[in-house]
Amino acid sequence: MRVWILVIFFAVFACVSNGAGAATAVSKDAGGKERLYSPEELREDLDQMYRELQAAHFDLYAFTTKAELDQRYQKTKASLRQPLTLLQAKTQFQLFAAAVHMGHTRVDSPASDWRRYRQNGGKGFPLQIRVVDGRVYVAENLSGVDEIKPGDEIKSMDGQSMKRWLDRTERHVSAETAAMAHSLMEYDFAIYVWIELGAAESFDVTIGRPGAAPRRVRLPARTSAQMDAARALQPPSLDLEHPLRDARIIDHGVAYLRPGPFYNAEAKTEADGWDVSSFRDFIDRSFQTFEAAHADRLIIDLRGNPGGDNLFSDVMVSWFAKRPFRFASQFKIKVSEESIAANQARIDHDAAAAGPISRKYAQLYAASRPGEVVDFDIPLAQPRQGAHFEGKVFVLIDRQSYSNAVAVAALVQDYGFGVILGEATSDMATTYGAMEQFSLLHTGLSVGFPKARIVRPNGDLRSRGVTPDKAIRIPIVQSPADEVLREAAAIAVGG
């Protein structure tokens, strides 16, 4: 499980950093027991949530009509008749947020609650999954049951079809499309099974394999320690995190660059997270190595990349850009009291960490009124002066290329700077983003919302992912031999 991808995906905005709220801790009363929130408190928080989303969200009804969301709001409010724990409240409010069908509209992730549960010996669903065309496959088996193999199809669980299980878990996930929800659930499926079922001792699954009759298997729920032990016995699989950043020459003199996340992953402080100097040094050294090797083909690997900030990605793109560029053709912001307050709180907390973007927002807000939609100026980035990569560029993407990684792929495609390979991204190229947050009065839950609409460079207003120029099928189970990269290299050589 690529934890760092999850952490950053739920913590930063695609393309321009905004920061995010901290994970919600368990709330306890004076006696040390987990606090219960009254129905009145919960309904007041839900009222606040919907009211402020309507005021601050760039377009709350872009994918769900007002009539549908009003109905969901009334249904949720009517259901709040019993006291709830913080996790139960979080679950109910997230179900409402997910009905907006937008990745940047959500409440606090349950990941922190899941982590506490696991640290205390809690058991979970022991299979990592991959979802392909609505069908669920085993990506990794950590159950200790040898008769289940990676690549097997999971047809049902506890008497319900996997289609039904996808429906049950997908409703917890903020995402524009089912494909995006499924890509996220490839990391989070065990969390949402736990949210749906609570603690479970076992799971009855039906497994299918080509040429064999379906068979039922009982899987034991496993602790983190048990899963770690099982993982240590597994044959190695493709690892795109170690090293996090990589640059080398591969077959036939093709250069390979895995830039890693577009932020300072080595930062010791929040302020240093957006210091581009070490990333710039890595990129410059990489291209100097490619130049010394006389490479005239370059593969940029953005598979599983969580994104980050265009301040970083522009450094990379400037090495091969043929003309001035920017990551969006439009960046429009809806001004609201919620966004103004969140931005000012970020500056007051740590002006250095907030960075120049927050200061630029503050200037824009000072000249605008709540409710206005204004343009956020994005200056053109320039091709690099001096040494410059003149060869052909190929960008490799997959369903788990998120955020600014999607923006980079769209930029390269729209400006004609290179050829896009792999599979379509599940995250959107034209998106509602620049997420901000406000806190609910009683529960303290953070509610995230997009204050902006960001349109890809070619001006396409449709919310959809980047479609590759040349598709490469991504296997359910990927070996260290990296068949996908080998196919990409063959395309690069032939291109």
XYZ file of C-alpha atoms in Angstrom:
495
model
C 0.000 0.000 0.000
C 1.560 3.281 -1.076
C 0.862 5.201 2.127
C 2.693 8.329 1.014
C 0.419 8.587 -2.023
C -2.662 8.427 0.152
C -1.320 10.953 2.614
C -0.469 13.539 0.014
C -3.576 12.928 -2.096
C -5.754 13.776 0.877
C -3.535 16.627 2.051
C -2.670 18.892 -0.864
C -4.331 20.493 -3.819
C -3.671 19.564 -7.396
C -1.180 22.025 -8.849
C -1.153 24.789 -6.202
C -0.517 24.003 -2.547
C -3.025 25.075 0.046
C -2.282 22.859 3.027
C -4.933 20.899 4.903
C -6.397 20.249 8.317
C -4.956 17.706 10.694
C -6.530 14.305 11.205
C -9.325 14.365 13.760
C -8.456 12.779 17.119
C -10.865 10.715 19.191
C -12.994 13.064 21.311
C -13.435 12.046 24.956
C -15.579 13.345 27.793
C -14.390 14.331 31.288
C -14.574 10.704 32.410
C -12.259 9.509 29.639
C -14.998 7.803 27.648
C -15.405 8.460 23.957
C -17.730 11.390 23.610
C -21.163 11.022 22.052
C -22.588 13.939 20.082
C -26.273 14.607 20.575
C -28.760 14.549 17.678
C -29.207 18.299 18.113
C -25.451 18.918 17.801
C -25.218 16.649 14.777
C -28.121 18.312 13.004
C -26.677 21.751 13.692
C -23.335 20.649 12.254
C -25.046 19.215 9.174
C -26.962 22.485 8.709
C -23.687 24.402 8.953
C -21.969 22.025 6.554
C -24.579 22.396 3.825
C -24.978 26.148 4.334
C -21.256 26.851 4.082
C -20.754 24.482 1.165
C -23.445 26.364 -0.714
C -21.720 29.667 0.050
C -18.099 28.659 -0.567
C -18.042 25.808 -3.092
C -17.182 26.833 -6.641
C -20.050 24.777 -8.104
C -21.697 22.462 -5.594
C -24.226 21.185 -8.115
C -21.904 20.506 -11.056
C -22.475 16.726 -10.918
C -25.417 16.337 -8.539
C -28.518 18.477 -8.990
C -29.720 20.763 -6.230
C -32.928 18.762 -5.955
C -30.962 15.537 -5.469
C -28.605 17.054 -2.911
C -31.453 18.754 -1.040
C -33.153 15.379 -0.809
C -29.964 13.740 0.465
C -29.548 16.520 3.026
C -33.111 16.079 4.328
C -32.694 12.305 4.474
C -29.385 12.591 6.337
C -30.813 15.102 8.791
C -33.843 12.920 9.482
C -31.543 9.961 10.199
C -29.684 11.826 12.974
C -31.929 10.641 15.803
C -29.366 8.950 18.074
C -26.121 10.136 19.694
C -23.056 9.285 17.593
C -19.339 8.935 18.189
C -16.993 11.129 16.214
C -16.250 8.338 13.720
C -19.963 7.641 13.264
C -20.602 11.348 12.706
C -17.681 11.530 10.279
C -19.117 8.607 8.348
C -22.578 10.170 8.050
C -21.225 13.564 6.990
C -18.848 11.978 4.472
C -21.730 10.029 2.917
C -23.387 13.397 2.307
C -20.180 14.979 0.992
C -19.524 12.032 -1.338
C -22.964 12.533 -2.877
C -21.586 15.754 -4.416
C -19.412 13.456 -6.596
C -16.337 15.642 -6.457
C -12.921 14.592 -5.223
C -12.212 17.828 -3.371
C -15.518 17.881 -1.465
C -15.073 15.743 1.636
C -14.748 15.576 5.396
C -11.805 14.229 7.378
C -10.584 10.876 6.089
C -11.224 7.825 8.328
C -7.575 6.829 7.806
C -6.563 8.112 11.250
C -9.365 6.114 12.917
C -8.356 3.014 10.963
C -4.733 3.502 11.986
C -5.675 3.693 15.690
C -7.837 0.594 15.337
C -4.982 -1.314 13.705
C -2.413 -0.102 16.237
C -4.615 -1.563 18.960
C -4.580 -4.982 17.297
C -7.701 -4.545 15.176
C -8.113 -7.024 12.344
C -8.975 -6.184 8.754
C -9.730 -7.527 5.304
C -6.504 -9.261 4.180
C -6.532 -8.782 0.401
C -5.328 -5.851 -1.639
C -7.613 -5.408 -4.630
C -7.515 -4.097 -8.172
C -10.677 -3.058 -9.975
C -10.805 -3.510 -13.753
C -13.996 -2.694 -15.671
C -16.063 -3.099 -12.521
C -14.586 -6.500 -11.641
C -12.483 -7.033 -8.527
C -9.212 -8.960 -8.561
C -6.661 -9.978 -5.948
C -3.602 -7.747 -6.210
C -1.933 -9.039 -3.032
C -2.907 -11.895 -0.707
C -1.956 -11.292 2.938
C -4.443 -13.769 4.391
C -2.132 -16.734 4.826
C -4.553 -18.824 2.741
C -2.384 -20.263 -0.015
C -5.186 -21.302 -2.377
C -5.833 -17.655 -3.262
C -3.412 -16.246 -5.828
C -2.766 -12.724 -7.096
C -4.800 -12.249 -10.269
C -7.757 -14.334 -9.032
C -11.129 -12.655 -9.384
C -13.172 -12.044 -6.236
C -16.758 -12.718 -7.274
C -18.561 -12.305 -3.959
C -17.971 -11.676 -0.277
C -20.188 -12.686 2.633
C -22.960 -13.644 0.233
C -23.009 -10.361 -1.722
C -21.653 -9.823 -5.220
C -18.568 -7.668 -5.564
C -20.628 -5.234 -7.612
C -22.745 -4.744 -4.503
C -19.612 -4.353 -2.390
C -18.246 -1.745 -4.759
C -21.545 0.118 -4.486
C -21.403 -0.064 -0.687
C -17.826 1.160 -0.418
C -17.933 3.642 -3.294
C -20.615 5.703 -1.565
C -18.029 6.693 1.075
C -15.559 8.026 -1.509
C -15.496 11.573 -2.865
C -14.847 11.203 -6.579
C -16.152 12.545 -9.860
C -16.491 9.107 -11.434
C -16.755 5.453 -10.462
C -13.340 4.881 -12.070
C -11.750 7.429 -9.756
C -13.518 5.957 -6.720
C -12.318 2.486 -7.704
C -8.725 3.664 -8.101
C -8.812 5.079 -4.572
C -10.448 1.963 -3.180
C -7.536 -0.081 -4.469
C -5.754 1.512 -1.501
C -8.694 1.910 0.891
C -11.005 -1.061 0.358
C -10.161 -2.613 3.747
C -10.955 0.675 5.499
C -14.415 0.903 3.980
C -15.154 -2.767 4.623
C -14.365 -1.962 8.276
C -16.598 1.121 8.158
C -19.417 -0.997 6.728
C -19.022 -4.081 8.936
C -17.076 -3.045 11.989
C -14.620 -5.548 13.442
C -14.895 -8.932 11.716
C -13.134 -12.220 12.384
C -13.410 -13.665 8.871
C -14.751 -13.141 5.371
C -16.355 -15.721 3.099
C -15.260 -15.033 -0.485
C -15.956 -16.734 -3.794
C -12.881 -16.860 -6.004
C -12.833 -17.327 -9.776
C -9.942 -18.348 -11.985
C -9.954 -19.012 -15.764
C -10.515 -22.677 -16.525
C -11.618 -23.553 -12.998
C -14.942 -23.669 -11.194
C -15.584 -20.846 -8.663
C -14.758 -21.873 -5.126
C -15.634 -20.542 -1.716
C -12.856 -19.695 0.695
C -12.990 -18.443 4.272
C -10.397 -15.746 4.892
C -9.317 -14.857 8.423
C -9.211 -11.171 9.277
C -5.601 -10.220 9.997
C -3.786 -7.733 12.190
C -1.168 -5.361 10.779
C 1.604 -7.541 12.221
C 0.154 -10.648 10.577
C -0.125 -8.877 7.231
C 3.428 -7.557 7.480
C 4.656 -11.065 8.180
C 2.709 -12.436 5.220
C 4.052 -9.688 2.963
C 7.626 -10.590 3.908
C 7.019 -14.074 2.489
C 5.590 -12.815 -0.810
C 7.647 -12.794 -4.004
C 8.812 -9.271 -4.820
C 6.517 -7.013 -6.797
C 7.078 -3.771 -8.684
C 8.149 -0.986 -6.322
C 7.846 2.567 -7.629
C 8.763 4.147 -4.294
C 12.313 2.955 -3.715
C 14.026 5.039 -4.777
C 11.383 7.737 -4.650
C 13.177 9.631 -7.436
C 15.151 7.855 -10.136
C 17.109 8.830 -13.238
C 19.063 6.413 -15.444
C 19.685 5.171 -18.955
C 17.755 2.037 -19.849
C 17.747 -0.191 -22.935
C 18.812 1.242 -26.319
C 19.994 4.504 -24.764
C 16.503 5.610 -23.696
C 16.621 7.928 -20.689
C 14.302 7.218 -17.769
C 13.145 9.779 -15.207
C 10.874 9.118 -12.244
C 10.612 12.567 -10.657
C 8.646 11.403 -7.622
C 6.142 13.719 -5.950
C 6.150 17.364 -6.951
C 6.981 18.631 -3.480
C 9.940 18.354 -1.134
C 9.465 14.826 0.234
C 12.640 15.181 2.297
C 11.424 18.294 4.132
C 11.927 18.418 7.904
C 9.469 21.283 8.446
C 6.206 22.358 6.863
C 7.832 25.476 5.435
C 10.513 23.378 3.739
C 7.885 21.205 2.034
C 7.671 23.677 -0.819
C 11.398 24.461 -1.084
C 12.166 23.533 -4.684
C 15.973 23.719 -4.493
C 16.757 20.024 -3.867
C 14.217 18.940 -6.481
C 15.743 21.381 -8.970
C 19.205 19.954 -8.246
C 17.945 16.410 -8.878
C 16.242 17.380 -12.153
C 19.259 19.343 -13.411
C 21.671 16.493 -12.595
C 19.344 14.017 -14.285
C 19.160 15.918 -17.555
C 22.909 16.549 -17.508
C 23.365 12.766 -17.218
C 21.008 12.215 -20.159
C 22.903 14.805 -22.212
C 26.261 13.183 -21.424
C 24.850 9.818 -22.566
C 23.567 11.409 -25.810
C 20.055 10.140 -25.060
C 17.499 11.274 -27.617
C 14.463 9.549 -26.062
C 13.119 10.210 -22.567
C 10.430 8.396 -20.568
C 8.999 10.377 -17.646
C 7.294 7.939 -15.284
C 4.287 9.415 -13.461
C 2.658 6.117 -12.495
C 1.332 6.240 -8.949
C 2.463 9.859 -8.626
C 0.385 11.867 -6.100
C 1.197 15.250 -7.661
C 1.996 18.366 -5.650
C 2.852 21.854 -6.895
C 3.531 23.178 -10.395
C 6.414 25.190 -8.924
C 8.218 21.826 -8.954
C 6.856 20.297 -12.138
C 7.577 23.482 -14.141
C 11.280 22.981 -13.348
C 11.132 19.597 -15.066
C 8.967 20.651 -18.007
C 11.186 23.671 -18.718
C 14.004 21.267 -19.691
C 12.092 20.055 -22.768
C 9.383 22.688 -23.385
C 9.478 24.143 -26.884
C 7.678 27.351 -25.984
C 6.268 29.192 -22.933
C 3.608 27.182 -21.084
C 1.213 27.146 -18.135
C -0.595 24.241 -16.498
C -4.088 25.704 -16.982
C -5.857 27.849 -19.532
C -8.246 29.128 -16.838
C -7.997 29.306 -13.059
C -11.145 30.876 -11.672
C -11.781 31.322 -7.959
C -15.045 31.836 -6.122
C -14.412 34.286 -3.284
C -16.080 33.376 0.000
C -15.822 34.159 3.677
C -14.752 30.549 4.255
C -11.864 30.746 1.779
C -10.754 34.131 3.091
C -10.717 32.840 6.677
C -8.906 29.607 5.787
C -6.257 31.463 3.825
C -5.677 34.000 6.592
C -5.461 31.253 9.223
C -2.771 29.574 7.138
C -0.761 32.798 6.929
C -1.201 33.513 10.653
C -0.116 29.993 11.587
C 3.104 30.050 9.558
C 3.605 32.681 6.891
C 6.726 30.973 5.539
C 4.965 27.620 5.195
C 1.919 29.291 3.636
C 4.180 30.600 0.883
C 3.682 33.165 -1.862
C 0.494 31.582 -3.211
C -1.403 32.259 0.022
C -0.167 35.862 -0.006
C -1.350 36.198 -3.596
C -4.763 34.831 -2.608
C -4.935 37.376 0.219
C -4.290 40.238 -2.207
C -6.949 38.925 -4.566
C -9.490 38.564 -1.729
C -8.787 42.102 -0.494
C -9.841 43.432 -3.901
C -12.960 41.223 -4.204
C -16.270 40.547 -2.474
C -17.664 37.208 -1.268
C -19.682 35.582 -4.024
C -17.567 36.979 -6.852
C -15.825 34.643 -9.314
C -12.435 36.086 -10.228
C -9.484 35.065 -12.380
C -6.326 33.900 -10.635
C -3.405 34.934 -12.803
C -1.024 32.142 -13.769
C 2.128 33.542 -15.366
C 3.669 31.722 -18.296
C 6.575 29.470 -17.419
C 9.539 29.707 -19.758
C 11.646 27.020 -21.442
C 14.995 26.629 -19.778
C 17.791 28.861 -20.963
C 21.064 27.191 -21.910
C 21.202 23.391 -21.847
C 17.915 21.920 -23.045
C 16.685 18.394 -23.860
C 15.931 18.265 -27.586
C 14.944 14.601 -27.906
C 11.510 12.978 -27.924
C 9.598 12.831 -24.649
C 7.180 10.110 -23.530
C 5.127 10.431 -20.341
C 3.920 7.240 -18.668
C 0.699 7.504 -16.629
C -1.817 5.214 -14.946
C -5.068 5.352 -13.021
C -3.158 6.345 -9.888
C -1.469 9.369 -11.368
C -3.188 12.116 -9.385
C -3.359 15.844 -8.962
C -0.437 17.749 -10.477
C 0.821 14.574 -12.184
C -2.394 14.694 -14.244
C -1.813 18.383 -14.934
C 1.707 17.620 -16.200
C 0.417 14.905 -18.530
C -2.312 17.223 -19.844
C 0.205 20.031 -20.342
C 2.632 17.809 -22.275
C -0.200 16.477 -24.426
C -1.909 19.824 -25.078
C 1.286 21.716 -25.935
C 2.613 18.871 -28.056
C 5.719 18.526 -25.899
C 5.559 14.729 -25.891
C 3.572 11.510 -26.255
C 1.408 10.157 -23.424
C 1.617 6.398 -22.754
C -0.142 4.026 -20.346
C -3.737 4.040 -19.161
C -6.183 6.904 -18.672
C -5.940 8.746 -15.379
C -8.901 8.442 -13.041
C -8.296 11.967 -11.737
C -9.532 14.878 -13.816
C -7.509 17.114 -16.154
C -10.110 19.881 -15.938
C -11.120 19.914 -12.319
C -12.646 21.671 -9.348
C -9.738 22.151 -6.996
C -7.671 24.527 -4.852
C -9.276 22.903 -1.824
C -9.957 24.864 1.346
C -11.572 23.781 4.616
C -13.865 24.983 7.365
C -14.562 23.339 10.727
C -17.939 22.264 12.094
C -18.978 23.872 15.362
C -19.660 20.858 17.555
C -17.741 17.895 16.139
C -14.795 19.974 14.936
C -14.742 17.973 11.693
C -13.025 19.657 8.752
C -15.061 19.998 5.573
C -13.039 20.400 2.399
C -14.351 22.201 -0.660
C -12.893 23.402 -3.981
C -12.799 27.153 -4.349
C -11.611 27.065 -7.967
C -12.192 25.621 -11.380
C -8.998 24.775 -13.226
C -9.238 24.137 -16.971
C -6.548 22.144 -18.784
C -4.321 24.038 -21.248
C -6.340 23.142 -24.377
C -9.495 24.666 -22.865
C -11.496 21.418 -22.759
C -14.194 22.040 -20.144
C -15.170 18.402 -19.743
C -14.294 16.777 -16.438
C -12.379 13.704 -17.484
C -8.938 12.200 -17.119
C -6.001 12.342 -19.494
C -6.351 9.723 -22.221
C -2.995 8.369 -23.446
C -1.945 8.805 -27.056
C -0.784 5.175 -27.006
C -2.414 2.806 -24.546
C -0.428 0.252 -22.565
C -2.371 -2.310 -20.570
C -1.419 -2.266 -16.897
C -1.306 -5.833 -15.502
C -3.243 -6.685 -12.365
C -0.023 -7.904 -10.768
C 3.201 -6.181 -11.803
C 6.555 -7.896 -11.385
C 9.909 -6.207 -10.717
C 10.691 -6.797 -14.397
C 8.227 -3.952 -15.074
C 6.599 -5.134 -18.280
C 4.873 -1.773 -18.683
C 8.147 0.155 -18.723
C 9.629 -2.333 -21.183
C 6.693 -1.769 -23.532
C 7.041 1.994 -23.113
C 10.745 1.743 -23.944
C 9.952 -0.266 -27.075
C 7.496 2.452 -28.152
C 10.093 5.135 -27.444
C 12.735 3.341 -29.505
C 10.301 2.856 -32.366
C 9.028 6.406 -32.069
